[in-house]
Amino acid sequence: MVKIAVFASGNGSNFEKLVQAKDKNYSIELLIVDQEDAFALDRAKNLGIRSKFINPKNFTSKSEYEKNIFSILKEYSIEYIVLAGYMRIISSELLRNFEKKIINIHPSYLPEFPGRDSIGDVFRSKNSQTGITIHYVDEGIDTGEIIYQERIDINPLWNKEELTNKIHEREHIVYPEVLKSLFDRSINI
Ligand code: GRF
């Protein structure tokens, strides 16, 4: 079992699906959130997963904040960090300690529509297709090496909420599957 920590900032629906996935070859040891009111915390409680709110405001710098997170990750022997709606940029402190071991899911077909409001940007673009991307995290914003991506056709009649639901529906299926196959490979190396 690969030991992972999930980082989230808000709703946490992907986190929940990762926990509920069947035949997992990973174990979610810990949820870390940077927002006190993140709904992901309630989900963790209901799912029986240990969670921690780490307030970035309690640290003098991003590096101190990440050092603190790193010490917690070490405490639980975490091997991979899985981002699921974590709205902060990961910086060198964690990147160099988890090289190619931080994974993110992004709700667009990267490199199209990087950034914070990519679903809104896609919706406003009136494009006929979007997608989802799972990628390694590097120092850029949604620029890391792509592990998996797929296209989603957009029905022009959908409103933004319907588009969002469609994207989440695919994310919820694909994220656990991609992690499973990734960890299978890493176990076999
Ligand atoms: C997802 O759409 C994910 O792609 C993006 O943030 C959203 C998180 O949703 N990075 P949730 O918190 O998992 O419901």
Coordinates of N, CA and C and ligand atoms in Angstrom, one line a residue:
M1 N 0.8 -1.2 0.0 CA 0.0 0.0 0.0 C 0.9 1.3 0.0
V2 N 0.6 2.1 -1.0 CA 1.3 3.4 -1.0 C 0.6 4.3 0.0
K3 N 1.4 4.9 0.8 CA 0.8 5.9 1.8 C 0.6 7.3 1.2
I4 N -0.6 7.8 1.2 CA -0.7 9.1 0.6 C -1.4 10.1 1.6
A5 N -1.1 11.3 1.3 CA -1.9 12.4 2.0 C -2.6 13.2 0.9
V6 N -3.8 13.5 1.2 CA -4.6 14.3 0.2 C -4.6 15.8 0.8
F7 N -4.4 16.7 -0.1 CA -4.5 18.2 0.3 C -5.7 18.7 -0.4
A8 N -6.5 19.5 0.4 CA -7.7 20.1 -0.2 C -8.0 21.4 0.4
S9 N -8.8 22.2 -0.2 CA -9.1 23.6 0.3 C -10.6 23.8 0.5
G10 N -11.4 22.9 -0.1 CA -12.9 23.2 -0.1 C -13.7 22.0 0.0
N11 N -14.5 21.8 -1.0 CA -15.6 20.8 -1.0 C -15.1 19.4 -0.7
G12 N -14.1 18.9 -1.4 CA -13.5 17.6 -1.1 C -14.3 16.4 -1.7
S13 N -15.0 16.6 -2.8 CA -15.7 15.5 -3.4 C -14.7 14.5 -4.0
N14 N -13.6 15.0 -4.6 CA -12.6 14.1 -5.1 C -12.0 13.3 -4.0
F15 N -11.7 14.0 -2.9 CA -11.1 13.3 -1.7 C -12.0 12.1 -1.3
E16 N -13.3 12.4 -1.2 CA -14.2 11.3 -0.8 C -14.2 10.2 -1.7
K17 N -14.2 10.4 -3.0 CA -14.2 9.3 -4.0 C -12.9 8.5 -3.9
L18 N -11.8 9.2 -3.7 CA -10.5 8.5 -3.5 C -10.5 7.6 -2.3
V19 N -11.2 8.0 -1.3 CA -11.3 7.2 -0.1 C -12.3 6.0 -0.4
Q20 N -13.3 6.2 -1.1 CA -14.3 5.2 -1.3 C -14.0 4.2 -2.4
A21 N -13.0 4.5 -3.2 CA -12.6 3.6 -4.3 C -12.4 2.2 -3.8
K22 N -12.8 1.2 -4.6 CA -12.6 -0.2 -4.3 C -11.2 -0.7 -4.7
D23 N -10.8 -1.7 -4.1 CA -9.5 -2.4 -4.5 C -8.3 -1.4 -4.6
K24 N -8.3 -0.6 -3.6 CA -7.2 0.4 -3.6 C -5.8 -0.2 -3.3
N25 N -4.8 0.3 -4.0 CA -3.4 -0.1 -3.6 C -2.7 1.1 -2.9
Y26 N -3.5 2.0 -2.5 CA -3.0 3.2 -1.7 C -3.8 3.3 -0.4
S27 N -3.2 3.9 0.6 CA -4.0 4.1 1.8 C -3.9 5.6 2.1
I28 N -5.1 6.2 2.3 CA -5.1 7.7 2.6 C -4.9 7.8 4.1
E29 N -3.7 8.2 4.5 CA -3.3 8.3 5.9 C -3.8 9.6 6.5
L30 N -4.1 10.6 5.6 CA -4.2 11.9 6.2 C -4.8 12.9 5.2
L31 N -5.7 13.8 5.6 CA -6.2 14.9 4.8 C -5.6 16.2 5.4
I32 N -5.0 17.0 4.6 CA -4.5 18.3 5.1 C -5.3 19.4 4.3
V33 N -5.9 20.3 5.1 CA -6.6 21.5 4.5 C -5.9 22.8 5.0
D34 N -6.1 23.8 4.1 CA -5.6 25.1 4.5 C -6.7 26.1 4.8
Q35 N -7.9 25.6 4.9 CA -9.1 26.4 5.2 C -9.9 25.8 6.3
E36 N -10.1 26.6 7.4 CA -10.8 26.0 8.6 C -12.2 25.5 8.2
D37 N -12.9 26.1 7.3 CA -14.2 25.7 7.0 C -14.4 24.8 5.8
A38 N -13.3 24.2 5.4 CA -13.3 23.3 4.2 C -14.3 22.2 4.5
F39 N -15.2 21.9 3.6 CA -16.2 20.9 3.8 C -15.5 19.5 3.8
A40 N -14.3 19.5 3.1 CA -13.5 18.2 3.1 C -13.3 17.7 4.5
L41 N -13.2 18.6 5.5 CA -13.0 18.2 6.9 C -14.2 17.4 7.4
D42 N -15.4 17.8 7.1 CA -16.6 17.1 7.5 C -16.6 15.7 6.9
R43 N -16.2 15.7 5.6 CA -16.2 14.4 4.9 C -15.2 13.4 5.6
A44 N -14.0 14.0 5.9 CA -13.0 13.1 6.5 C -13.5 12.5 7.9
K45 N -14.2 13.4 8.6 CA -14.7 12.9 9.9 C -15.7 11.7 9.7
N46 N -16.6 11.9 8.7 CA -17.6 10.9 8.4 C -16.9 9.6 7.9
L47 N -15.8 9.8 7.2 CA -15.1 8.6 6.5 C -14.1 8.0 7.5
G48 N -13.9 8.6 8.6 CA -12.9 8.1 9.5 C -11.5 8.3 9.1
I49 N -11.2 9.3 8.4 CA -9.9 9.6 8.0 C -9.3 10.8 8.8
R50 N -8.1 10.6 9.3 CA -7.4 11.6 10.1 C -7.3 12.9 9.3
S51 N -7.6 14.1 9.9 CA -7.4 15.3 9.1 C -6.8 16.4 9.9
K52 N -6.1 17.3 9.2 CA -5.5 18.4 9.9 C -5.7 19.7 9.2
F53 N -6.1 20.7 9.9 CA -6.2 22.1 9.3 C -4.9 22.8 9.7
I54 N -4.1 23.2 8.7 CA -2.9 23.9 9.0 C -3.1 25.3 8.4
N55 N -3.1 26.2 9.3 CA -3.4 27.6 9.0 C -2.1 28.3 8.5
P56 N -2.0 28.6 7.2 CA -0.8 29.3 6.6 C -0.5 30.6 7.3
K57 N -1.6 31.2 7.9 CA -1.4 32.5 8.6 C -0.6 32.4 9.8
N58 N -0.4 31.2 10.4 CA 0.4 31.0 11.6 C 1.9 30.9 11.3
F59 N 2.3 31.1 10.0 CA 3.7 30.9 9.7 C 4.2 32.2 9.1
T60 N 5.5 32.4 9.3 CA 6.0 33.7 8.8 C 6.3 33.7 7.3
S61 N 6.4 32.5 6.7 CA 6.7 32.4 5.3 C 6.1 31.1 4.7
K62 N 6.0 31.0 3.4 CA 5.5 29.8 2.8 C 6.4 28.6 3.1
S63 N 7.7 28.9 3.1 CA 8.7 27.9 3.4 C 8.5 27.3 4.8
E64 N 8.2 28.2 5.8 CA 7.9 27.7 7.2 C 6.7 26.9 7.2
Y65 N 5.7 27.3 6.5 CA 4.4 26.6 6.4 C 4.6 25.2 5.8
E66 N 5.3 25.2 4.7 CA 5.6 23.9 4.1 C 6.5 23.0 4.9
K67 N 7.4 23.6 5.6 CA 8.3 22.8 6.5 C 7.5 22.1 7.6
N68 N 6.5 22.8 8.1 CA 5.6 22.2 9.1 C 4.8 21.1 8.5
I69 N 4.3 21.3 7.3 CA 3.6 20.2 6.6 C 4.5 19.0 6.4
F70 N 5.7 19.3 6.0 CA 6.6 18.2 5.7 C 6.9 17.4 7.0
S71 N 7.0 18.0 8.1 CA 7.3 17.3 9.3 C 6.1 16.4 9.7
I72 N 4.9 16.8 9.4 CA 3.7 16.0 9.6 C 3.7 14.8 8.7
L73 N 4.0 15.1 7.4 CA 4.0 14.0 6.4 C 5.1 13.0 6.8
K74 N 6.2 13.4 7.3 CA 7.2 12.4 7.7 C 6.7 11.6 8.9
E75 N 6.0 12.2 9.8 CA 5.5 11.5 11.0 C 4.6 10.4 10.5
Y76 N 3.9 10.5 9.4 CA 3.0 9.5 9.0 C 3.5 8.7 7.8
S77 N 4.8 8.8 7.6 CA 5.5 8.1 6.5 C 4.8 8.2 5.1
I78 N 4.4 9.4 4.8 CA 3.7 9.7 3.6 C 4.6 9.6 2.4
E79 N 4.2 8.8 1.3 CA 5.0 8.7 0.2 C 4.6 9.6 -1.0
Y80 N 3.3 9.8 -1.1 CA 2.8 10.7 -2.2 C 1.9 11.7 -1.7
I81 N 1.9 12.9 -2.3 CA 0.9 13.9 -2.0 C -0.1 14.0 -3.1
V82 N -1.3 13.9 -2.8 CA -2.4 14.0 -3.9 C -3.2 15.2 -3.7
L83 N -3.2 16.1 -4.6 CA -3.9 17.4 -4.5 C -5.3 17.2 -5.1
A84 N -6.3 17.6 -4.3 CA -7.7 17.5 -4.8 C -8.4 18.8 -4.4
G85 N -8.3 19.8 -5.3 CA -8.9 21.1 -5.0 C -8.1 21.9 -3.9
Y86 N -6.8 21.7 -3.9 CA -6.0 22.5 -3.0 C -5.5 23.8 -3.8
M87 N -5.9 24.9 -3.2 CA -5.9 26.2 -4.0 C -4.6 27.0 -3.7
R88 N -3.5 26.3 -3.3 CA -2.3 26.9 -3.1 C -1.2 26.4 -4.0
I89 N -0.2 27.2 -4.4 CA 0.9 26.8 -5.2 C 1.9 26.1 -4.3
I90 N 2.3 24.9 -4.7 CA 3.3 24.1 -3.9 C 4.6 24.7 -4.2
S91 N 5.5 24.9 -3.2 CA 6.8 25.5 -3.5 C 7.9 24.6 -3.2
S92 N 9.1 25.1 -3.3 CA 10.3 24.3 -3.3 C 10.5 23.3 -2.1
E93 N 10.0 23.8 -0.9 CA 10.2 23.0 0.3 C 9.6 21.6 0.1
L94 N 8.4 21.5 -0.4 CA 7.7 20.2 -0.6 C 8.1 19.6 -1.9
L95 N 8.3 20.4 -2.9 CA 8.7 19.9 -4.3 C 10.0 19.1 -4.2
R96 N 11.0 19.6 -3.5 CA 12.3 18.9 -3.5 C 12.2 17.7 -2.6
N97 N 11.4 17.7 -1.7 CA 11.3 16.5 -0.8 C 10.3 15.4 -1.4
F98 N 9.5 15.8 -2.3 CA 8.5 14.9 -3.0 C 8.7 15.0 -4.5
E99 N 9.9 14.8 -5.0 CA 10.1 14.9 -6.4 C 9.3 13.9 -7.2
K100 N 8.5 14.3 -8.1 CA 7.6 13.5 -8.9 C 6.7 12.6 -8.0
K101 N 6.4 13.2 -6.9 CA 5.5 12.5 -5.9 C 4.4 13.3 -5.5
I102 N 4.1 14.4 -6.2 CA 3.0 15.2 -5.9 C 2.1 15.2 -7.2
I103 N 0.9 14.9 -7.0 CA 0.0 14.7 -8.2 C -1.2 15.6 -8.0
N104 N -1.7 16.2 -9.1 CA -2.9 17.1 -9.1 C -3.9 16.7 -10.2
I105 N -5.1 17.0 -9.9 CA -6.1 16.9 -11.0 C -6.6 18.3 -11.3
H106 N -6.7 18.5 -12.6 CA -7.1 19.8 -13.1 C -8.3 19.7 -14.0
P107 N -9.3 20.6 -13.9 CA -10.6 20.4 -14.6 C -10.5 21.1 -16.0
S108 N -9.5 20.8 -16.8 CA -9.4 21.2 -18.2 C -8.4 20.3 -18.9
Y109 N -8.4 20.4 -20.2 CA -7.5 19.6 -21.0 C -6.2 20.5 -21.2
L110 N -5.3 20.3 -20.2 CA -4.1 21.2 -20.2 C -3.2 20.9 -21.4
P111 N -2.5 21.8 -22.0 CA -2.3 23.2 -21.4 C -3.4 24.2 -21.7
E112 N -4.5 23.7 -22.2 CA -5.6 24.7 -22.3 C -6.2 25.0 -20.9
F113 N -6.5 26.3 -20.7 CA -7.2 26.8 -19.5 C -6.5 26.3 -18.2
P114 N -5.3 26.7 -18.0 CA -4.7 26.6 -16.6 C -5.3 27.6 -15.7
G115 N -5.0 27.5 -14.4 CA -5.4 28.5 -13.5 C -6.6 28.2 -12.6
R116 N -7.0 29.2 -11.9 CA -8.0 29.0 -10.8 C -9.4 28.7 -11.3
D117 N -9.9 29.4 -12.3 CA -11.3 29.3 -12.7 C -11.4 28.7 -14.1
S118 N -10.8 27.5 -14.2 CA -10.7 27.0 -15.6 C -12.1 26.6 -16.1
I119 N -12.9 26.1 -15.2 CA -14.3 25.7 -15.7 C -15.0 26.9 -16.2
G120 N -14.9 28.0 -15.4 CA -15.6 29.3 -15.8 C -15.0 29.8 -17.1
D121 N -13.7 29.7 -17.3 CA -13.0 30.1 -18.5 C -13.4 29.3 -19.7
V122 N -13.5 28.0 -19.5 CA -14.0 27.1 -20.6 C -15.4 27.5 -20.9
F123 N -16.2 27.6 -19.9 CA -17.6 27.9 -20.2 C -17.8 29.2 -21.0
R124 N -17.0 30.2 -20.6 CA -17.1 31.5 -21.3 C -16.5 31.4 -22.7
S125 N -15.6 30.5 -22.9 CA -15.0 30.4 -24.3 C -15.9 29.9 -25.3
K126 N -17.0 29.2 -24.9 CA -18.0 28.6 -25.8 C -17.3 27.5 -26.7
N127 N -16.2 26.9 -26.2 CA -15.6 25.8 -26.9 C -16.5 24.6 -26.9
S128 N -16.3 23.7 -27.9 CA -17.2 22.6 -27.9 C -16.7 21.4 -27.2
Q129 N -15.4 21.5 -26.7 CA -14.8 20.4 -25.9 C -14.0 21.0 -24.7
T130 N -13.9 20.2 -23.7 CA -12.9 20.5 -22.6 C -12.3 19.2 -22.2
G131 N -12.0 19.0 -21.0 CA -11.4 17.8 -20.6 C -11.0 17.8 -19.1
I132 N -10.3 16.8 -18.7 CA -9.6 16.7 -17.4 C -8.2 16.2 -17.5
T133 N -7.4 16.7 -16.6 CA -5.9 16.3 -16.7 C -5.4 15.9 -15.3
I134 N -4.7 14.8 -15.3 CA -4.0 14.5 -14.0 C -2.5 14.6 -14.3
H135 N -1.8 15.3 -13.5 CA -0.4 15.6 -13.8 C 0.4 15.7 -12.6
Y136 N 1.8 15.5 -12.8 CA 2.7 15.8 -11.7 C 2.8 17.3 -11.4
V137 N 3.1 17.7 -10.2 CA 3.1 19.1 -9.9 C 4.6 19.5 -10.0
D138 N 4.8 20.6 -10.6 CA 6.1 21.3 -10.6 C 6.0 22.7 -10.2
E139 N 7.0 23.5 -10.3 CA 6.9 24.9 -9.7 C 6.0 25.8 -10.5
G140 N 5.5 25.4 -11.7 CA 4.6 26.3 -12.5 C 3.2 26.1 -12.0
I141 N 2.3 26.8 -12.7 CA 0.9 26.7 -12.4 C 0.3 25.7 -13.5
D142 N -0.1 24.5 -13.0 CA -0.7 23.5 -13.9 C 0.2 23.2 -15.1
T143 N 1.5 23.1 -14.9 CA 2.4 22.9 -16.0 C 3.2 21.6 -16.0
G144 N 3.0 20.8 -14.9 CA 3.8 19.6 -14.7 C 3.5 18.5 -15.7
E145 N 4.4 17.5 -15.8 CA 4.2 16.4 -16.7 C 2.9 15.7 -16.6
I146 N 2.3 15.5 -17.8 CA 0.9 15.0 -17.8 C 0.9 13.4 -17.6
I147 N 0.1 12.9 -16.7 CA 0.0 11.5 -16.5 C -1.1 10.9 -17.3
Y148 N -2.2 11.7 -17.3 CA -3.4 11.2 -18.0 C -4.3 12.4 -18.3
Q149 N -4.9 12.3 -19.5 CA -6.0 13.3 -19.8 C -7.0 12.8 -20.7
E150 N -8.2 13.3 -20.6 CA -9.2 12.9 -21.6 C -10.1 14.1 -21.9
R151 N -10.7 13.9 -23.1 CA -11.6 15.0 -23.6 C -13.0 14.8 -23.1
I152 N -13.7 15.9 -22.9 CA -15.2 15.8 -22.6 C -15.9 16.8 -23.6
D153 N -16.9 16.2 -24.3 CA -17.6 17.1 -25.2 C -18.6 18.0 -24.4
I154 N -18.7 19.2 -24.9 CA -19.6 20.1 -24.2 C -20.9 20.3 -25.0
N155 N -22.0 20.0 -24.3 CA -23.3 20.2 -25.0 C -23.6 21.7 -24.9
P156 N -23.8 22.4 -26.0 CA -24.0 23.9 -26.0 C -25.2 24.3 -25.2
L157 N -26.0 23.4 -24.8 CA -27.2 23.8 -24.0 C -26.9 23.8 -22.5
W158 N -25.8 23.2 -22.1 CA -25.4 23.2 -20.7 C -25.2 24.6 -20.1
N159 N -25.7 24.8 -18.9 CA -25.2 26.0 -18.2 C -23.9 25.6 -17.4
K160 N -23.4 26.6 -16.7 CA -22.1 26.4 -16.1 C -22.1 25.2 -15.0
E161 N -23.3 25.2 -14.3 CA -23.4 24.1 -13.3 C -23.4 22.7 -14.0
E162 N -24.1 22.6 -15.1 CA -24.1 21.3 -15.7 C -22.8 20.9 -16.3
L163 N -22.0 21.9 -16.8 CA -20.7 21.6 -17.2 C -19.8 21.2 -16.1
T164 N -19.9 21.9 -15.0 CA -19.2 21.5 -13.8 C -19.5 20.1 -13.3
N165 N -20.8 19.8 -13.3 CA -21.2 18.4 -12.8 C -20.6 17.4 -13.7
K166 N -20.6 17.6 -15.0 CA -20.1 16.7 -16.0 C -18.6 16.4 -15.7
I167 N -17.9 17.5 -15.5 CA -16.4 17.4 -15.2 C -16.2 16.6 -13.9
H168 N -16.9 17.0 -12.9 CA -16.7 16.3 -11.6 C -17.0 14.8 -11.7
E169 N -18.1 14.5 -12.5 CA -18.5 13.1 -12.7 C -17.3 12.3 -13.2
R170 N -16.7 12.8 -14.2 CA -15.5 12.1 -14.8 C -14.3 12.1 -13.8
E171 N -14.1 13.2 -13.2 CA -12.9 13.2 -12.2 C -13.1 12.2 -11.2
H172 N -14.3 12.0 -10.7 CA -14.6 11.1 -9.6 C -14.3 9.6 -10.0
I173 N -14.5 9.3 -11.2 CA -14.2 8.0 -11.7 C -12.7 7.8 -12.0
V174 N -12.2 8.8 -12.7 CA -10.8 8.7 -13.3 C -9.7 8.8 -12.3
Y175 N -9.9 9.7 -11.3 CA -8.7 10.0 -10.4 C -8.3 8.7 -9.6
P176 N -9.3 8.0 -9.0 CA -8.9 6.8 -8.3 C -8.3 5.8 -9.2
E177 N -8.8 5.7 -10.5 CA -8.3 4.7 -11.4 C -6.8 5.0 -11.8
V178 N -6.6 6.2 -12.1 CA -5.3 6.6 -12.6 C -4.3 6.5 -11.4
L179 N -4.6 6.8 -10.2 CA -3.7 6.6 -9.1 C -3.4 5.1 -8.9
K180 N -4.4 4.3 -9.0 CA -4.2 2.9 -8.9 C -3.2 2.4 -9.9
S181 N -3.4 2.7 -11.1 CA -2.4 2.2 -12.1 C -1.0 2.8 -12.0
L182 N -1.0 4.1 -11.6 CA 0.3 4.7 -11.3 C 1.1 4.0 -10.2
F183 N 0.4 3.7 -9.1 CA 1.0 3.1 -8.0 C 1.3 1.6 -8.3
D184 N 0.5 1.0 -9.1 CA 0.9 -0.4 -9.5 C 2.2 -0.4 -10.2
R185 N 2.4 0.6 -11.1 CA 3.7 0.6 -11.8 C 4.8 1.0 -10.8
S186 N 4.5 1.9 -9.9 CA 5.7 2.3 -9.0 C 6.0 1.2 -8.1
I187 N 5.0 0.3 -7.8 CA 5.3 -0.8 -6.9 C 6.2 -1.8 -7.6
N188 N 5.9 -2.0 -8.9 CA 6.6 -3.0 -9.7 C 8.0 -2.6 -10.2
I189 N 8.3 -1.3 -10.0 CA 9.7 -0.9 -10.5 C 10.8 -1.5 -9.6
Ligands
GRF1 C1 -11.8 19.8 -9.0 O1 -12.6 20.2 -10.1 C2 -10.4 19.6 -9.4 O2 -10.2 19.4 -10.7 C3 -9.9 21.0 -9.1 O3 -10.6 21.4 -7.9 C4 -11.9 20.8 -7.9 C5 -12.0 20.2 -6.5 O4 -13.3 19.8 -6.3 N1 -8.4 21.0 -8.9 P1 -13.6 18.9 -5.0 O5 -13.1 19.8 -3.8 O6 -12.9 17.7 -5.0 O7 -15.1 18.7 -4.9

